[in-house]
Amino acid sequence: MSALLTGIGELLTGRLPGDEGPELPLVVERAALVLDGDRVAWVGTAEEARSAALAADVHVDAGGRAVVPGFVDSHAHLVFAGDRSAEFAARVAGEPYAAGGIRTTVAATRAASDEVLLAGAARLVGEMLRQGTTTVEIKSGYGLTVRDEARSLAVARRLTEETTYLGAHVVPDGPGGIPGDVAAYVDLVTGPMLAACAPHARWIDVFCETGAFDVDQARAVLAAGAAAGLDGRLHANQLGPGPGVRLACELGLAAVDHCTYLDDADVAALADSGTTATLLPGVEFSTRQPYPDARRLLDAGVHVALASDCNPGSSFTSSLPFCVALAVREMGMTPTEAVLAATRGGARALARDDVGRLVPGARADLVLLDAPSHGHLAYRPGVPLVAGVWQRGRPVLPQPGPS
Ligand code: NIG
Ligand code: FE
């Protein structure tokens, strides 16, 4: 099927100078777009579309509203069971956030059936889609046994191609609640658990932080993952300073996520590497920690992505528009930088160039906003501006009615 969209008041192509492919401005005013199959076939102005007499199976009039690329959420933990709203309430009342809360979700996840885990994750993917997210990465990390990590990833694989093995999330307690043996657990994560999970995963991730895994353990897990054909990414520098960001840069990982506590050497290492710094402001909102300094990173030339980190403990939001608004209000990003970080930035963090942009040849994933420009995503926080979503060239929102 092909579709011609006209009457687009403003189209954010996401194209920047230096990108490969045909020249196009970042923003096209009074734009038109042709989708063919699952791809973008043509992008230009309404006048160009008229003079080329473009035709398609379906014609959609955007009525002067803005169109942006579908959001790319490169960091989410959607396979879990249980509820931690009481932990959130305690935190709001003054309790600090600690990585140990993860164990609460681990117990509930192990007790849940595959069907319950799939239904919960699918519900969140649907929630994301309604807020404009058309590509999502999903991690394991709440199973922490060979069986529970492997089935978490099998669930994730049913929902996305961007699946991440996070057996190295925390060290689970041993029998009787005795703290687990870290070295023995790293052996499990890099041995039988990796063997069971690798067939379902594209990526491998480690929570490199005090209270989780140190830099040598992270290095060992990433090396084992690489040997099994998985590309690496890291959680690092979330709760305090540490060597994780520099490890990610040294290894040339696609992304290092959180980046809340950075020193000058971390920023320089990020600027000198191709590693994307993924910022997760939903975490700082929910844990009441200081926000990462996106301005400092952008001014240093670092590639920045925004993602939700949707998870039941530190950031139970599925909304990239909310993260965009936080990044603009709290982290020194301009509205355009923030929307780019949630689209082409997320794509870069997943080593993808087929999503996150609306240029000829890209995947036809796009969002129609009930707003005249992409800046309204930050200007109108908390407002449901997503009026329509196309995924792989098909309108998925609003749901097409029975014909
Ligand atoms: O990305 N940092 C580690 N993992 C999650 C937290 C998960 C939880 O608290 O359940 C995160 O913030
Ligand atoms: Fe996370």
Short mmCIF file of C-alpha atoms and ligand atoms in Angstrom, two decimals:
data_model
loop_
_atom_site.label_atom_id
_atom_site.label_comp_id
_atom_site.label_asym_id
_atom_site.label_seq_id
_atom_site.Cartn_x
_atom_site.Cartn_y
_atom_site.Cartn_z
CA MET A 1 0.00 0.00 0.00
CA SER A 2 1.15 3.56 -0.67
CA ALA A 3 -0.02 6.74 1.08
CA LEU A 4 0.32 10.44 0.28
CA LEU A 5 0.25 12.75 3.30
CA THR A 6 -0.37 16.39 2.48
CA GLY A 7 -1.24 19.44 4.56
CA ILE A 8 1.67 18.81 6.94
CA GLY A 9 2.25 22.19 8.63
CA GLU A 10 5.77 21.22 9.73
CA LEU A 11 7.73 18.03 9.06
CA LEU A 12 10.73 17.23 11.24
CA THR A 13 12.84 15.05 8.95
CA GLY A 14 15.56 14.50 11.54
CA ARG A 15 18.16 14.94 8.80
CA LEU A 16 21.33 16.80 9.81
CA PRO A 17 24.19 18.14 7.64
CA GLY A 18 26.69 15.36 6.95
CA ASP A 19 24.08 12.60 6.82
CA GLU A 20 24.21 10.32 3.81
CA GLY A 21 21.48 10.49 1.19
CA PRO A 22 19.63 13.28 -0.59
CA GLU A 23 19.86 16.81 0.81
CA LEU A 24 16.85 17.74 2.91
CA PRO A 25 16.37 20.40 5.56
CA LEU A 26 15.88 19.35 9.19
CA VAL A 27 12.45 20.99 9.13
CA VAL A 28 10.23 21.28 6.05
CA GLU A 29 7.36 23.78 6.36
CA ARG A 30 4.14 23.05 4.42
CA ALA A 31 5.34 19.55 3.64
CA ALA A 32 4.13 16.39 1.95
CA LEU A 33 5.28 12.79 2.32
CA VAL A 34 4.80 9.59 0.35
CA LEU A 35 4.96 6.18 2.05
CA ASP A 36 5.35 3.08 -0.08
CA GLY A 37 5.09 -0.29 1.62
CA ASP A 38 7.01 -0.03 4.88
CA ARG A 39 9.31 2.78 3.68
CA VAL A 40 9.32 6.53 3.16
CA ALA A 41 9.41 7.01 -0.61
CA TRP A 42 9.40 10.78 -0.99
CA VAL A 43 9.69 13.94 1.19
CA GLY A 44 9.24 17.53 0.01
CA THR A 45 7.10 20.62 0.06
CA ALA A 46 3.41 20.71 -0.82
CA GLU A 47 4.25 22.76 -3.94
CA GLU A 48 6.76 20.14 -5.12
CA ALA A 49 4.21 17.39 -4.50
CA ARG A 50 1.62 19.26 -6.55
CA SER A 51 3.92 19.94 -9.48
CA ALA A 52 5.12 16.32 -9.51
CA ALA A 53 1.43 15.22 -9.47
CA LEU A 54 2.28 12.53 -6.89
CA ALA A 55 -0.34 9.84 -6.44
CA ALA A 56 -0.85 7.00 -3.96
CA ASP A 57 -3.46 4.42 -2.94
CA VAL A 58 -4.51 6.53 0.06
CA HIS A 59 -4.52 10.32 0.58
CA VAL A 60 -4.35 11.77 4.10
CA ASP A 61 -4.71 15.48 4.86
CA ALA A 62 -2.78 16.40 8.01
CA GLY A 63 -4.77 19.62 8.36
CA GLY A 64 -1.73 21.82 9.05
CA ARG A 65 -0.48 19.70 11.94
CA ALA A 66 3.14 18.65 12.56
CA VAL A 67 4.68 15.27 11.74
CA VAL A 68 7.76 13.88 13.52
CA PRO A 69 9.61 10.55 13.21
CA GLY A 70 8.29 7.79 15.48
CA PHE A 71 10.12 7.88 18.81
CA VAL A 72 12.90 5.33 19.36
CA ASP A 73 13.02 4.26 23.02
CA SER A 74 16.43 2.63 23.37
CA HIS A 75 16.20 1.66 27.06
CA ALA A 76 13.23 -0.09 28.70
CA HIS A 77 12.69 -2.92 31.18
CA LEU A 78 9.20 -4.13 30.27
CA VAL A 79 9.27 -7.82 31.25
CA PHE A 80 8.32 -7.94 34.93
CA ALA A 81 5.51 -8.60 37.36
CA GLY A 82 4.49 -6.93 40.61
CA ASP A 83 4.03 -3.38 41.79
CA ARG A 84 6.40 -1.02 43.61
CA SER A 85 4.14 1.97 44.09
CA ALA A 86 4.65 1.74 47.86
CA GLU A 87 8.43 2.07 47.32
CA PHE A 88 7.76 5.15 45.19
CA ALA A 89 5.54 6.66 47.87
CA ALA A 90 8.22 6.03 50.51
CA ARG A 91 10.79 7.71 48.29
CA VAL A 92 8.62 10.74 47.78
CA ALA A 93 8.38 10.88 51.57
CA GLY A 94 12.19 11.00 51.80
CA GLU A 95 13.61 7.46 51.46
CA PRO A 96 16.60 7.29 49.06
CA TYR A 97 16.52 5.13 45.90
CA ALA A 98 18.68 1.99 46.16
CA ALA A 99 19.38 -0.68 43.55
CA GLY A 100 18.21 -3.35 46.04
CA GLY A 101 14.54 -2.65 45.18
CA ILE A 102 15.16 -4.63 41.99
CA ARG A 103 14.97 -7.83 44.11
CA THR A 104 11.31 -7.15 44.92
CA THR A 105 10.46 -7.26 41.24
CA VAL A 106 12.66 -10.34 40.75
CA ALA A 107 10.57 -12.33 43.23
CA ALA A 108 7.28 -11.33 41.53
CA THR A 109 8.67 -11.98 38.04
CA ARG A 110 9.90 -15.47 38.90
CA ALA A 111 6.43 -16.31 40.26
CA ALA A 112 4.61 -15.09 37.13
CA SER A 113 3.70 -17.25 34.13
CA ASP A 114 5.01 -16.52 30.63
CA GLU A 115 1.48 -15.42 29.67
CA VAL A 116 1.33 -12.87 32.49
CA LEU A 117 4.78 -11.52 31.60
CA LEU A 118 3.86 -11.25 27.92
CA ALA A 119 0.54 -9.55 28.65
CA GLY A 120 2.23 -7.00 30.94
CA ALA A 121 5.00 -6.18 28.47
CA ALA A 122 2.58 -6.00 25.53
CA ARG A 123 0.37 -3.59 27.48
CA LEU A 124 3.37 -1.30 28.00
CA VAL A 125 4.38 -1.51 24.33
CA GLY A 126 0.80 -0.48 23.46
CA GLU A 127 0.99 2.38 25.95
CA MET A 128 4.26 3.49 24.30
CA LEU A 129 2.74 3.31 20.83
CA ARG A 130 -0.12 5.57 21.89
CA GLN A 131 2.56 8.10 22.92
CA GLY A 132 4.39 7.85 19.62
CA THR A 133 7.07 5.22 20.28
CA THR A 134 7.44 2.97 17.24
CA THR A 135 10.74 1.25 18.13
CA VAL A 136 11.54 -0.03 21.61
CA GLU A 137 14.42 -1.91 23.16
CA ILE A 138 13.40 -4.40 25.89
CA LYS A 139 15.75 -5.84 28.51
CA SER A 140 15.59 -8.92 30.68
CA GLY A 141 17.00 -8.51 34.18
CA TYR A 142 14.20 -9.38 36.58
CA GLY A 143 14.59 -13.17 36.28
CA LEU A 144 18.22 -13.69 37.29
CA THR A 145 18.09 -17.48 36.89
CA VAL A 146 18.86 -19.31 33.65
CA ARG A 147 15.18 -20.22 33.21
CA ASP A 148 13.75 -16.84 34.14
CA GLU A 149 16.20 -14.75 32.11
CA ALA A 150 15.71 -16.97 29.04
CA ARG A 151 11.91 -16.83 29.22
CA SER A 152 12.00 -13.06 29.83
CA LEU A 153 13.97 -12.67 26.62
CA ALA A 154 11.70 -15.03 24.71
CA VAL A 155 8.79 -12.77 25.78
CA ALA A 156 10.71 -9.64 24.75
CA ARG A 157 11.49 -11.18 21.33
CA ARG A 158 7.79 -11.49 20.63
CA LEU A 159 7.50 -7.71 20.91
CA THR A 160 10.70 -6.26 19.43
CA GLU A 161 13.88 -7.15 17.55
CA GLU A 162 15.86 -4.95 20.01
CA THR A 163 16.22 -7.39 22.90
CA THR A 164 18.89 -7.07 25.58
CA TYR A 165 20.21 -9.71 27.96
CA LEU A 166 20.67 -8.08 31.40
CA GLY A 167 21.42 -11.08 33.58
CA ALA A 168 24.02 -8.78 35.21
CA HIS A 169 21.39 -6.47 36.69
CA VAL A 170 22.05 -7.26 40.38
CA VAL A 171 23.36 -10.32 42.18
CA PRO A 172 20.29 -12.24 43.37
CA ASP A 173 20.06 -13.39 46.97
CA GLY A 174 21.07 -16.98 47.65
CA PRO A 175 18.89 -19.53 49.43
CA GLY A 176 17.31 -18.19 52.62
CA GLY A 177 17.89 -14.59 51.53
CA ILE A 178 21.65 -14.85 52.11
CA PRO A 179 23.51 -12.34 49.90
CA GLY A 180 24.59 -14.10 46.71
CA ASP A 181 28.19 -14.88 45.79
CA VAL A 182 29.17 -12.31 43.13
CA ALA A 183 31.95 -14.33 41.49
CA ALA A 184 29.76 -17.43 41.21
CA TYR A 185 26.92 -15.34 39.78
CA VAL A 186 29.21 -13.74 37.15
CA ASP A 187 30.23 -17.28 36.15
CA LEU A 188 26.56 -18.15 35.71
CA VAL A 189 25.83 -14.96 33.73
CA THR A 190 28.79 -15.54 31.41
CA GLY A 191 28.22 -19.31 31.17
CA PRO A 192 24.95 -21.26 31.15
CA MET A 193 22.70 -18.19 31.41
CA LEU A 194 24.38 -16.54 28.42
CA ALA A 195 24.08 -19.76 26.41
CA ALA A 196 20.33 -19.93 27.14
CA CYS A 197 19.73 -16.21 26.47
CA ALA A 198 21.93 -15.44 23.47
CA PRO A 199 19.53 -16.99 20.92
CA HIS A 200 16.84 -14.49 21.98
CA ALA A 201 19.03 -11.39 22.33
CA ARG A 202 20.74 -8.81 20.15
CA TRP A 203 22.48 -6.93 23.00
CA ILE A 204 24.13 -7.60 26.36
CA ASP A 205 24.01 -5.05 29.18
CA VAL A 206 25.50 -4.74 32.68
CA PHE A 207 24.50 -2.50 35.60
CA CYS A 208 28.00 -1.20 36.39
CA GLU A 209 27.49 0.59 39.69
CA THR A 210 28.35 0.29 43.39
CA GLY A 211 25.91 -2.30 44.75
CA ALA A 212 25.66 -4.08 41.40
CA PHE A 213 28.73 -5.04 39.28
CA ASP A 214 32.21 -3.48 39.29
CA VAL A 215 34.15 -2.51 36.19
CA ASP A 216 36.13 -5.78 35.97
CA GLN A 217 32.97 -7.84 36.25
CA ALA A 218 31.30 -5.63 33.63
CA ARG A 219 34.26 -6.12 31.31
CA ALA A 220 34.08 -9.90 31.76
CA VAL A 221 30.33 -10.02 31.07
CA LEU A 222 30.64 -7.84 27.95
CA ALA A 223 33.55 -9.95 26.65
CA ALA A 224 31.57 -13.16 27.10
CA GLY A 225 28.59 -11.57 25.37
CA ALA A 226 30.73 -10.43 22.46
CA ALA A 227 32.09 -13.96 22.08
CA ALA A 228 28.48 -15.17 21.88
CA GLY A 229 27.68 -12.59 19.17
CA LEU A 230 25.95 -9.98 21.35
CA ASP A 231 26.73 -6.27 21.10
CA GLY A 232 27.36 -4.46 24.36
CA ARG A 233 25.74 -1.55 26.15
CA LEU A 234 26.02 -0.41 29.76
CA HIS A 235 24.11 1.12 32.65
CA ALA A 236 26.69 3.40 34.29
CA ASN A 237 27.23 6.46 36.47
CA GLN A 238 23.58 6.48 37.62
CA LEU A 239 23.93 6.59 41.40
CA GLY A 240 27.41 8.07 41.64
CA PRO A 241 30.67 8.62 39.77
CA GLY A 242 32.48 5.55 38.48
CA PRO A 243 34.51 3.99 35.67
CA GLY A 244 31.56 2.59 33.65
CA VAL A 245 31.27 5.43 31.15
CA ARG A 246 34.98 5.27 30.33
CA LEU A 247 34.76 1.48 29.91
CA ALA A 248 31.91 1.88 27.42
CA CYS A 249 33.95 4.41 25.42
CA GLU A 250 37.09 2.27 25.54
CA LEU A 251 35.15 -0.72 24.19
CA GLY A 252 33.37 1.40 21.55
CA LEU A 253 29.92 0.36 22.76
CA ALA A 254 26.92 1.79 20.92
CA ALA A 255 25.55 3.35 24.11
CA VAL A 256 26.14 4.01 27.78
CA ASP A 257 23.01 4.82 29.70
CA HIS A 258 22.19 7.09 32.67
CA CYS A 259 25.38 9.26 32.69
CA THR A 260 24.10 11.28 35.63
CA TYR A 261 27.41 11.65 37.49
CA LEU A 262 30.17 12.54 35.02
CA ASP A 263 33.58 14.14 35.52
CA ASP A 264 35.52 15.99 32.83
CA ALA A 265 37.40 12.82 31.80
CA ASP A 266 34.09 11.01 31.23
CA VAL A 267 32.78 13.84 29.06
CA ALA A 268 36.05 13.95 27.08
CA ALA A 269 35.97 10.17 26.59
CA LEU A 270 32.37 10.35 25.32
CA ALA A 271 33.24 13.22 22.97
CA ASP A 272 36.19 11.28 21.55
CA SER A 273 34.21 8.07 21.06
CA GLY A 274 31.25 7.09 18.93
CA THR A 275 29.37 5.99 22.05
CA THR A 276 25.97 7.61 22.55
CA ALA A 277 25.19 8.91 26.05
CA THR A 278 21.59 7.92 26.75
CA LEU A 279 19.93 10.13 29.34
CA LEU A 280 16.92 8.85 31.26
CA PRO A 281 15.26 11.81 32.98
CA GLY A 282 12.28 9.74 34.11
CA VAL A 283 14.70 8.19 36.62
CA GLU A 284 15.78 11.47 38.14
CA PHE A 285 12.15 12.60 38.25
CA SER A 286 11.09 9.43 40.10
CA THR A 287 14.13 9.05 42.36
CA ARG A 288 14.52 12.75 43.12
CA GLN A 289 18.16 12.73 42.09
CA PRO A 290 19.88 15.56 40.20
CA TYR A 291 19.27 15.47 36.44
CA PRO A 292 22.17 14.75 34.06
CA ASP A 293 23.65 17.83 32.40
CA ALA A 294 22.70 17.37 28.76
CA ARG A 295 23.94 20.86 27.84
CA ARG A 296 27.47 20.04 28.98
CA LEU A 297 27.43 16.88 26.85
CA LEU A 298 26.00 18.54 23.74
CA ASP A 299 28.44 21.47 24.00
CA ALA A 300 31.30 18.96 24.17
CA GLY A 301 30.06 17.29 20.96
CA VAL A 302 28.70 14.12 22.58
CA HIS A 303 25.90 12.19 20.83
CA VAL A 304 22.92 12.22 23.19
CA ALA A 305 19.80 10.06 23.27
CA LEU A 306 16.73 10.29 25.49
CA ALA A 307 14.96 7.12 26.60
CA SER A 308 12.29 6.24 29.15
CA ASP A 309 14.04 3.51 31.19
CA CYS A 310 10.46 2.32 31.74
CA ASN A 311 10.69 -0.03 34.74
CA PRO A 312 8.68 -0.60 37.91
CA GLY A 313 11.32 0.79 40.29
CA SER A 314 13.19 3.87 39.19
CA SER A 315 11.09 5.22 36.29
CA PHE A 316 7.62 3.87 35.66
CA THR A 317 6.88 6.11 32.69
CA SER A 318 6.45 4.89 29.13
CA SER A 319 6.25 8.42 27.74
CA LEU A 320 9.01 9.87 25.59
CA PRO A 321 7.06 13.16 25.25
CA PHE A 322 7.32 13.43 29.05
CA CYS A 323 11.08 12.78 28.87
CA VAL A 324 11.41 15.42 26.14
CA ALA A 325 9.62 17.96 28.35
CA LEU A 326 11.87 17.10 31.34
CA ALA A 327 15.02 17.34 29.21
CA VAL A 328 14.05 20.82 28.05
CA ARG A 329 12.92 22.08 31.46
CA GLU A 330 15.65 20.48 33.59
CA MET A 331 18.64 19.49 31.43
CA GLY A 332 19.39 22.45 29.19
CA MET A 333 18.25 20.94 25.89
CA THR A 334 16.40 22.97 23.28
CA PRO A 335 13.05 21.51 22.18
CA THR A 336 14.57 20.49 18.83
CA GLU A 337 17.61 18.83 20.48
CA ALA A 338 15.33 16.91 22.82
CA VAL A 339 13.03 15.62 20.07
CA LEU A 340 16.06 14.65 17.97
CA ALA A 341 17.54 12.82 20.98
CA ALA A 342 14.30 10.82 21.34
CA THR A 343 14.24 9.91 17.64
CA ARG A 344 17.53 9.82 15.74
CA GLY A 345 19.48 9.75 19.04
CA GLY A 346 17.64 6.62 20.17
CA ALA A 347 18.24 5.07 16.77
CA ARG A 348 21.97 5.79 17.04
CA ALA A 349 22.04 4.25 20.52
CA LEU A 350 20.68 1.09 18.89
CA ALA A 351 23.12 1.33 15.95
CA ARG A 352 20.17 1.81 13.59
CA ASP A 353 19.93 4.23 10.68
CA ASP A 354 16.62 3.00 9.28
CA VAL A 355 14.49 4.54 12.05
CA GLY A 356 14.40 7.89 13.85
CA ARG A 357 14.37 9.91 10.62
CA LEU A 358 11.87 10.69 7.89
CA VAL A 359 13.96 10.62 4.74
CA PRO A 360 13.57 8.56 1.56
CA GLY A 361 14.43 4.92 2.28
CA ALA A 362 13.81 5.13 6.04
CA ARG A 363 11.21 3.00 7.72
CA ALA A 364 7.80 4.64 7.51
CA ASP A 365 7.35 5.18 11.26
CA LEU A 366 5.83 8.55 11.97
CA VAL A 367 3.73 10.51 14.41
CA LEU A 368 1.08 13.10 13.59
CA LEU A 369 0.91 15.66 16.39
CA ASP A 370 -2.13 17.61 17.42
CA ALA A 371 0.12 20.68 17.31
CA PRO A 372 1.61 23.01 14.70
CA SER A 373 5.26 22.19 15.51
CA HIS A 374 7.47 19.61 17.25
CA GLY A 375 8.36 22.21 19.91
CA HIS A 376 4.90 21.74 21.40
CA LEU A 377 6.08 18.38 22.77
CA ALA A 378 8.06 20.35 25.38
CA TYR A 379 5.84 23.43 25.47
CA ARG A 380 2.70 21.43 26.38
CA PRO A 381 3.93 18.91 28.98
CA GLY A 382 1.55 16.16 29.97
CA VAL A 383 -0.83 16.85 27.08
CA PRO A 384 -1.70 13.90 24.80
CA LEU A 385 -0.57 15.44 21.52
CA VAL A 386 -0.24 12.20 19.54
CA ALA A 387 -3.10 12.28 17.01
CA GLY A 388 -1.93 9.46 14.74
CA VAL A 389 0.87 6.91 14.36
CA TRP A 390 2.08 5.02 11.27
CA GLN A 391 4.34 2.03 11.85
CA ARG A 392 6.09 0.35 8.92
CA GLY A 393 3.83 2.32 6.60
CA ARG A 394 0.56 1.25 8.23
CA PRO A 395 -1.74 3.47 10.28
CA VAL A 396 -1.80 1.89 13.74
CA LEU A 397 -3.36 4.81 15.58
CA PRO A 398 -6.13 5.73 15.69
CA GLN A 399 -7.03 2.06 15.28
CA PRO A 400 -8.63 1.58 11.86
CA GLY A 401 -12.31 0.72 12.37
CA PRO A 402 -14.09 -2.29 10.79
CA SER A 403 -14.64 -1.72 7.08
O1 NIG B 1 17.71 1.41 34.82
N1 NIG B 1 19.72 0.83 36.88
C1 NIG B 1 19.32 -0.30 36.95
N2 NIG B 1 18.13 -0.75 36.57
C2 NIG B 1 16.95 0.02 36.51
C3 NIG B 1 16.27 0.09 37.82
C4 NIG B 1 15.41 -1.03 38.00
C5 NIG B 1 14.63 -1.07 39.26
O2 NIG B 1 14.76 -0.27 40.22
O3 NIG B 1 13.82 -2.00 39.25
C6 NIG B 1 17.28 1.38 35.95
O4 NIG B 1 17.09 2.42 36.59
FE FE B 2 17.65 0.66 33.09
#
